[in-house]
């Protein structure tokens, strides 16, 4: 695996494979790799001839400077892990390579960014995501790009962006990877104290309680919400939001159907966590996997 730092190095490295019509896969990340990141890389390795992983802690998508400052970074370890997995290129640019002096352009997706993370973290968060992902798509020009269902609203925003701007890339969404107690893996989990780590499992338990109610026939989102909230209270977790939304538009629904996402965000200790389940209305129960 080769680590590259500049846009021109990426383009030079990919010129020959592109000429040969090799399939190029991109996995955008902010590093501090865990099994969630690795699942995306594995999928890319299975499906593409050339795998590029970007590692860029994008300052413009952080709404709290303390969160950016505390964001875990260990490029040397990340590089070893990616190399072991068979990644071809790790694109780890310095901030000035992505945001040159005088940078003045923002890609902003309207509508689906108004709710949930967009409402709680502010407009700049998804603008930062949309702008950097557009740049990565332009720099790497991948055939396929891999994202995690863990960040469901981000997936919806990127799908919209790719459609609206006619970016020729296929978006693949991989299921959320979890610890054995159900906590969705996140680079921020490293900040959880032992007590907060125990409570954090309550997010997934609340989503499971919602699924259980839906499997039992309940379709009214307010009733399901009350059941999920009780599970959060039991775990001593106060949600920033707990909502039932359309997976495509991210707007709240009254009646739960097969397109409904249960989404939750909460600060556990000082760490802000998010999670979601795509609810199944069949008797079989929850499935994070249906939208891959
Ligand atoms: P990040 O480094 O947090 O920006 O995440 C990079 C990519 O990994 C994003 O597409 C995330 O949605 C995805 N990801 C993060 N956590 C998980 C997880 N637990 N399971 C699957 N994918 C994940």
Tab-separated table of C-alpha atoms and ligand atoms in Angstrom:
chain	number	residue	atom	x	y	z
A	1	UNK	CA	0.000	0.000	0.000
A	2	UNK	CA	1.212	3.460	-0.832
A	3	UNK	CA	0.369	6.570	1.201
A	4	UNK	CA	-0.159	9.609	-1.014
A	5	UNK	CA	-0.552	13.203	0.166
A	6	UNK	CA	-1.351	15.299	-2.892
A	7	UNK	CA	-4.119	15.467	-5.471
A	8	UNK	CA	-1.628	15.170	-8.327
A	9	UNK	CA	-0.123	12.011	-6.787
A	10	UNK	CA	-3.600	10.437	-6.588
A	11	UNK	CA	-4.367	11.314	-10.195
A	12	UNK	CA	-0.987	10.036	-11.406
A	13	UNK	CA	-1.379	6.767	-9.487
A	14	UNK	CA	-4.858	6.132	-10.903
A	15	UNK	CA	-4.163	7.146	-14.515
A	16	UNK	CA	-2.904	3.737	-15.656
A	17	UNK	CA	-5.599	1.627	-13.938
A	18	UNK	CA	-8.260	3.998	-15.279
A	19	UNK	CA	-6.832	3.541	-18.790
A	20	UNK	CA	-7.166	-0.232	-18.340
A	21	UNK	CA	-10.812	0.317	-17.283
A	22	UNK	CA	-10.078	-1.124	-13.834
A	23	UNK	CA	-12.836	-0.574	-11.292
A	24	UNK	CA	-11.729	2.011	-8.731
A	25	UNK	CA	-13.296	1.956	-5.260
A	26	UNK	CA	-13.135	4.804	-2.745
A	27	UNK	CA	-13.722	4.556	1.004
A	28	UNK	CA	-13.858	8.058	2.533
A	29	UNK	CA	-12.903	8.103	6.225
A	30	UNK	CA	-11.662	10.335	9.012
A	31	UNK	CA	-9.341	7.614	10.325
A	32	UNK	CA	-9.062	5.948	13.761
A	33	UNK	CA	-10.082	2.760	12.014
A	34	UNK	CA	-12.392	0.248	13.660
A	35	UNK	CA	-14.219	-2.773	12.281
A	36	UNK	CA	-16.894	-0.518	10.731
A	37	UNK	CA	-14.276	1.134	8.520
A	38	UNK	CA	-12.698	-2.252	7.809
A	39	UNK	CA	-16.024	-3.693	6.632
A	40	UNK	CA	-16.201	-0.941	3.984
A	41	UNK	CA	-12.607	-1.585	2.916
A	42	UNK	CA	-13.214	-5.344	2.708
A	43	UNK	CA	-16.272	-4.793	0.542
A	44	UNK	CA	-14.304	-2.438	-1.710
A	45	UNK	CA	-11.468	-4.982	-1.927
A	46	UNK	CA	-13.936	-7.706	-2.980
A	47	UNK	CA	-15.638	-5.576	-5.614
A	48	UNK	CA	-12.930	-3.323	-7.094
A	49	UNK	CA	-9.555	-3.682	-8.804
A	50	UNK	CA	-8.048	-0.647	-7.094
A	51	UNK	CA	-9.010	0.440	-3.571
A	52	UNK	CA	-8.366	3.986	-2.386
A	53	UNK	CA	-9.050	4.907	1.250
A	54	UNK	CA	-9.050	8.591	2.098
A	55	UNK	CA	-8.064	9.650	5.601
A	56	UNK	CA	-8.941	13.259	6.217
A	57	UNK	CA	-10.296	14.730	9.436
A	58	UNK	CA	-12.381	17.327	7.653
A	59	UNK	CA	-12.361	20.489	9.789
A	60	UNK	CA	-15.355	22.081	8.034
A	61	UNK	CA	-17.807	19.392	9.165
A	62	UNK	CA	-17.056	19.810	12.878
A	63	UNK	CA	-19.447	22.161	14.630
A	64	UNK	CA	-17.482	22.052	17.903
A	65	UNK	CA	-13.796	22.934	17.913
A	66	UNK	CA	-13.290	20.766	21.028
A	67	UNK	CA	-14.659	17.748	19.087
A	68	UNK	CA	-12.209	18.417	16.246
A	69	UNK	CA	-9.288	18.871	18.645
A	70	UNK	CA	-10.114	15.672	20.537
A	71	UNK	CA	-10.819	13.587	17.420
A	72	UNK	CA	-8.664	10.422	17.694
A	73	UNK	CA	-5.780	10.288	15.196
A	74	UNK	CA	-3.276	7.507	14.611
A	75	UNK	CA	-2.238	7.500	10.984
A	76	UNK	CA	0.619	5.026	11.449
A	77	UNK	CA	-1.712	2.405	12.917
A	78	UNK	CA	-4.401	3.147	10.328
A	79	UNK	CA	-1.861	2.688	7.529
A	80	UNK	CA	-0.808	-0.715	8.916
A	81	UNK	CA	-4.410	-1.861	9.223
A	82	UNK	CA	-5.328	-0.710	5.701
A	83	UNK	CA	-2.200	-2.310	4.228
A	84	UNK	CA	-3.023	-5.631	5.938
A	85	UNK	CA	-6.465	-5.495	4.358
A	86	UNK	CA	-5.030	-5.083	0.869
A	87	UNK	CA	-5.861	-1.408	0.314
A	88	UNK	CA	-3.819	0.006	-2.588
A	89	UNK	CA	-3.658	3.717	-1.742
A	90	UNK	CA	-4.160	5.659	1.461
A	91	UNK	CA	-4.862	9.276	0.512
A	92	UNK	CA	-3.959	11.298	3.614
A	93	UNK	CA	-3.690	14.938	2.542
A	94	UNK	CA	-2.796	17.881	4.761
A	95	UNK	CA	-5.632	20.386	5.297
A	96	UNK	CA	-4.054	22.912	2.857
A	97	UNK	CA	-4.160	20.347	0.048
A	98	UNK	CA	-7.958	20.138	0.331
A	99	UNK	CA	-8.666	23.736	1.335
A	100	UNK	CA	-6.165	25.889	-0.541
A	101	UNK	CA	-5.767	29.553	0.329
A	102	UNK	CA	-8.846	31.474	-0.746
A	103	UNK	CA	-11.101	28.400	-0.864
A	104	UNK	CA	-14.576	29.849	-1.392
A	105	UNK	CA	-16.954	27.146	-2.669
A	106	UNK	CA	-19.546	25.208	-0.667
A	107	UNK	CA	-21.686	22.326	-1.881
A	108	UNK	CA	-24.954	22.487	0.031
A	109	UNK	CA	-27.788	19.964	-0.206
A	110	UNK	CA	-31.131	21.470	0.816
A	111	UNK	CA	-34.132	19.759	2.432
A	112	UNK	CA	-32.847	16.488	3.862
A	113	UNK	CA	-30.179	18.399	5.770
A	114	UNK	CA	-32.784	20.454	7.659
A	115	UNK	CA	-33.650	17.743	10.192
A	116	UNK	CA	-31.846	15.530	12.736
A	117	UNK	CA	-28.054	15.992	12.494
A	118	UNK	CA	-28.527	19.063	10.303
A	119	UNK	CA	-30.844	20.643	12.870
A	120	UNK	CA	-28.705	19.721	15.883
A	121	UNK	CA	-25.214	20.289	14.479
A	122	UNK	CA	-26.122	23.212	12.230
A	123	UNK	CA	-26.062	23.786	8.467
A	124	UNK	CA	-22.243	23.811	8.326
A	125	UNK	CA	-21.964	20.118	9.223
A	126	UNK	CA	-23.560	18.664	6.096
A	127	UNK	CA	-22.175	21.496	3.967
A	128	UNK	CA	-18.728	20.379	5.135
A	129	UNK	CA	-19.524	16.739	4.362
A	130	UNK	CA	-21.033	17.510	0.934
A	131	UNK	CA	-18.156	19.759	-0.064
A	132	UNK	CA	-15.394	17.379	0.953
A	133	UNK	CA	-17.121	14.326	-0.542
A	134	UNK	CA	-17.636	16.193	-3.838
A	135	UNK	CA	-13.947	17.076	-3.825
A	136	UNK	CA	-12.937	13.474	-3.079
A	137	UNK	CA	-15.164	12.261	-5.921
A	138	UNK	CA	-13.497	14.783	-8.258
A	139	UNK	CA	-9.986	13.898	-7.078
A	140	UNK	CA	-10.332	10.095	-7.152
A	141	UNK	CA	-13.151	9.760	-9.723
A	142	UNK	CA	-14.118	6.362	-8.273
A	143	UNK	CA	-16.515	3.954	-9.969
A	144	UNK	CA	-17.900	2.962	-6.576
A	145	UNK	CA	-17.831	4.718	-3.203
A	146	UNK	CA	-18.529	2.977	0.101
A	147	UNK	CA	-20.398	4.459	3.070
A	148	UNK	CA	-21.790	3.103	6.335
A	149	UNK	CA	-25.478	2.828	7.218
A	150	UNK	CA	-24.382	4.031	10.679
A	151	UNK	CA	-24.527	7.579	9.257
A	152	UNK	CA	-27.918	7.168	7.569
A	153	UNK	CA	-28.607	10.863	6.983
A	154	UNK	CA	-25.139	11.299	5.483
A	155	UNK	CA	-25.964	8.473	3.056
A	156	UNK	CA	-29.224	10.199	2.057
A	157	UNK	CA	-27.369	13.497	1.549
A	158	UNK	CA	-24.674	11.876	-0.598
A	159	UNK	CA	-27.191	9.984	-2.717
A	160	UNK	CA	-29.033	13.271	-3.330
A	161	UNK	CA	-25.802	15.106	-4.149
A	162	UNK	CA	-24.670	12.448	-6.628
A	163	UNK	CA	-28.058	12.499	-8.358
A	164	UNK	CA	-28.344	16.279	-8.445
A	165	UNK	CA	-24.804	16.934	-9.679
A	166	UNK	CA	-24.697	13.943	-12.093
A	167	UNK	CA	-21.582	12.534	-10.477
A	168	UNK	CA	-20.836	9.194	-12.178
A	169	UNK	CA	-20.263	7.072	-9.065
A	170	UNK	CA	-22.197	4.164	-7.575
A	171	UNK	CA	-22.922	4.496	-3.872
A	172	UNK	CA	-22.676	1.310	-1.810
A	173	UNK	CA	-24.006	1.291	1.718
A	174	UNK	CA	-22.664	-1.260	4.209
A	175	UNK	CA	-24.463	-2.423	7.379
A	176	UNK	CA	-23.616	-0.978	10.781
A	177	UNK	CA	-20.950	-2.982	12.595
A	178	UNK	CA	-21.599	-3.305	16.333
A	179	UNK	CA	-19.879	-4.422	19.499
A	180	UNK	CA	-21.303	-7.619	21.050
A	181	UNK	CA	-23.626	-5.586	23.321
A	182	UNK	CA	-25.028	-3.780	20.273
A	183	UNK	CA	-23.198	-0.449	20.542
A	184	UNK	CA	-22.472	0.795	17.006
A	185	UNK	CA	-18.729	1.132	16.485
A	186	UNK	CA	-17.567	4.743	16.273
A	187	UNK	CA	-14.200	6.428	16.543
A	188	UNK	CA	-15.745	8.539	19.326
A	189	UNK	CA	-16.444	5.449	21.474
A	190	UNK	CA	-12.784	5.708	22.529
A	191	UNK	CA	-13.785	8.756	24.617
A	192	UNK	CA	-16.423	6.885	26.673
A	193	UNK	CA	-15.682	6.310	30.365
A	194	UNK	CA	-16.472	2.759	31.612
A	195	UNK	CA	-19.809	3.978	33.044
A	196	UNK	CA	-20.719	5.868	29.862
A	197	UNK	CA	-19.700	2.853	27.756
A	198	UNK	CA	-22.244	0.704	29.653
A	199	UNK	CA	-24.995	3.315	29.262
A	200	UNK	CA	-24.176	3.825	25.574
A	201	UNK	CA	-25.470	0.338	24.755
A	202	UNK	CA	-28.901	1.775	25.632
A	203	UNK	CA	-29.112	3.512	22.246
A	204	UNK	CA	-29.213	0.217	20.375
A	205	UNK	CA	-31.483	-1.337	23.012
A	206	UNK	CA	-33.983	1.488	22.453
A	207	UNK	CA	-33.906	0.925	18.687
A	208	UNK	CA	-34.367	-2.802	19.267
A	209	UNK	CA	-37.332	-2.075	21.537
A	210	UNK	CA	-38.830	0.012	18.730
A	211	UNK	CA	-38.325	-2.853	16.283
A	212	UNK	CA	-39.862	-5.286	18.751
A	213	UNK	CA	-42.983	-3.134	19.036
A	214	UNK	CA	-43.253	-2.852	15.240
A	215	UNK	CA	-42.792	-6.608	14.828
A	216	UNK	CA	-45.618	-7.004	17.354
A	217	UNK	CA	-47.886	-4.987	15.048
A	218	UNK	CA	-47.602	-1.427	16.413
A	219	UNK	CA	-47.403	1.123	13.581
A	220	UNK	CA	-48.095	4.415	15.324
A	221	UNK	CA	-44.756	6.190	15.656
A	222	UNK	CA	-45.791	7.977	18.864
A	223	UNK	CA	-46.555	4.680	20.596
A	224	UNK	CA	-43.339	3.112	19.348
A	225	UNK	CA	-41.436	6.222	20.369
A	226	UNK	CA	-42.762	5.959	23.944
A	227	UNK	CA	-41.504	2.373	24.164
A	228	UNK	CA	-38.061	3.309	22.811
A	229	UNK	CA	-37.844	6.313	25.147
A	230	UNK	CA	-38.569	4.068	28.121
A	231	UNK	CA	-35.607	1.899	27.122
A	232	UNK	CA	-33.392	5.011	26.966
A	233	UNK	CA	-34.580	6.144	30.385
A	234	UNK	CA	-33.807	2.687	31.743
A	235	UNK	CA	-30.253	3.042	30.395
A	236	UNK	CA	-29.994	6.543	31.941
A	237	UNK	CA	-29.610	8.118	28.498
A	238	UNK	CA	-31.299	11.418	27.646
A	239	UNK	CA	-31.774	11.626	23.852
A	240	UNK	CA	-31.016	14.754	21.845
A	241	UNK	CA	-33.536	13.310	19.439
A	242	UNK	CA	-35.323	10.010	18.952
A	243	UNK	CA	-37.372	10.048	15.785
A	244	UNK	CA	-39.066	7.918	13.174
A	245	UNK	CA	-38.338	9.281	9.714
A	246	UNK	CA	-38.557	8.396	6.055
A	247	UNK	CA	-35.195	6.926	5.010
A	248	UNK	CA	-35.248	8.967	1.803
A	249	UNK	CA	-36.408	12.379	2.985
A	250	UNK	CA	-35.419	12.244	6.681
A	251	UNK	CA	-38.769	13.791	7.638
A	252	UNK	CA	-40.823	12.423	10.557
A	253	UNK	CA	-43.576	9.905	9.847
A	254	UNK	CA	-46.724	9.239	11.867
A	255	UNK	CA	-47.231	5.716	10.550
A	256	UNK	CA	-44.326	3.303	10.393
A	257	UNK	CA	-43.792	1.453	7.117
A	258	UNK	CA	-40.970	-0.496	5.462
A	259	UNK	CA	-39.107	2.744	4.620
A	260	UNK	CA	-39.023	4.028	8.208
A	261	UNK	CA	-35.757	4.644	9.996
A	262	UNK	CA	-35.616	4.854	13.758
A	263	UNK	CA	-32.869	7.370	14.531
A	264	UNK	CA	-31.366	8.428	17.812
A	265	UNK	CA	-28.698	10.841	19.007
A	266	UNK	CA	-27.564	11.309	22.591
A	267	UNK	CA	-24.729	12.700	24.583
A	268	UNK	CA	-23.453	9.974	26.867
A	269	UNK	CA	-21.066	11.594	29.291
A	270	UNK	CA	-19.389	14.169	27.079
A	271	UNK	CA	-19.499	12.003	23.939
A	272	UNK	CA	-22.178	12.534	21.331
A	273	UNK	CA	-23.356	9.279	19.729
A	274	UNK	CA	-25.808	8.504	16.916
A	275	UNK	CA	-27.418	5.273	15.782
A	276	UNK	CA	-30.288	4.065	13.612
A	277	UNK	CA	-32.220	0.978	12.545
A	278	UNK	CA	-34.170	0.600	9.349
A	279	UNK	CA	-37.361	-0.861	10.766
A	280	UNK	CA	-38.789	-4.023	9.315
A	281	UNK	CA	-42.549	-4.343	9.130
A	282	UNK	CA	-42.363	-8.058	8.362
A	283	UNK	CA	-42.610	-10.674	11.098
A	284	UNK	CA	-38.891	-11.476	10.626
A	285	UNK	CA	-37.820	-8.276	12.423
A	286	UNK	CA	-35.142	-5.649	11.998
A	287	UNK	CA	-32.765	-5.532	9.088
A	288	UNK	CA	-29.961	-3.044	8.685
A	289	UNK	CA	-29.062	-4.804	5.428
A	290	UNK	CA	-31.936	-4.185	3.071
A	291	UNK	CA	-30.581	-1.023	1.479
A	292	UNK	CA	-27.125	-2.219	0.456
B	1	LIG	P1	-15.860	8.269	9.692
B	1	LIG	O1	-14.395	7.934	9.720
B	1	LIG	O2	-16.511	8.262	11.032
B	1	LIG	O3	-16.171	9.495	8.862
B	1	LIG	O4	-16.552	7.063	8.926
B	1	LIG	C1	-16.125	6.672	7.644
B	1	LIG	C2	-17.160	5.750	7.066
B	1	LIG	O5	-17.299	4.600	7.901
B	1	LIG	C3	-18.549	6.395	6.945
B	1	LIG	O6	-19.141	6.021	5.716
B	1	LIG	C4	-19.275	5.810	8.117
B	1	LIG	O7	-20.679	5.734	7.925
B	1	LIG	C5	-18.670	4.427	8.179
B	1	LIG	N1	-18.855	3.846	9.514
B	1	LIG	C6	-18.599	4.447	10.710
B	1	LIG	N2	-18.954	3.623	11.730
B	1	LIG	C7	-19.449	2.502	11.173
B	1	LIG	C8	-19.978	1.280	11.696
B	1	LIG	N3	-20.063	1.054	12.998
B	1	LIG	N4	-20.403	0.341	10.819
B	1	LIG	C9	-20.329	0.568	9.471
B	1	LIG	N5	-19.822	1.677	8.926
B	1	LIG	C10	-19.397	2.639	9.757
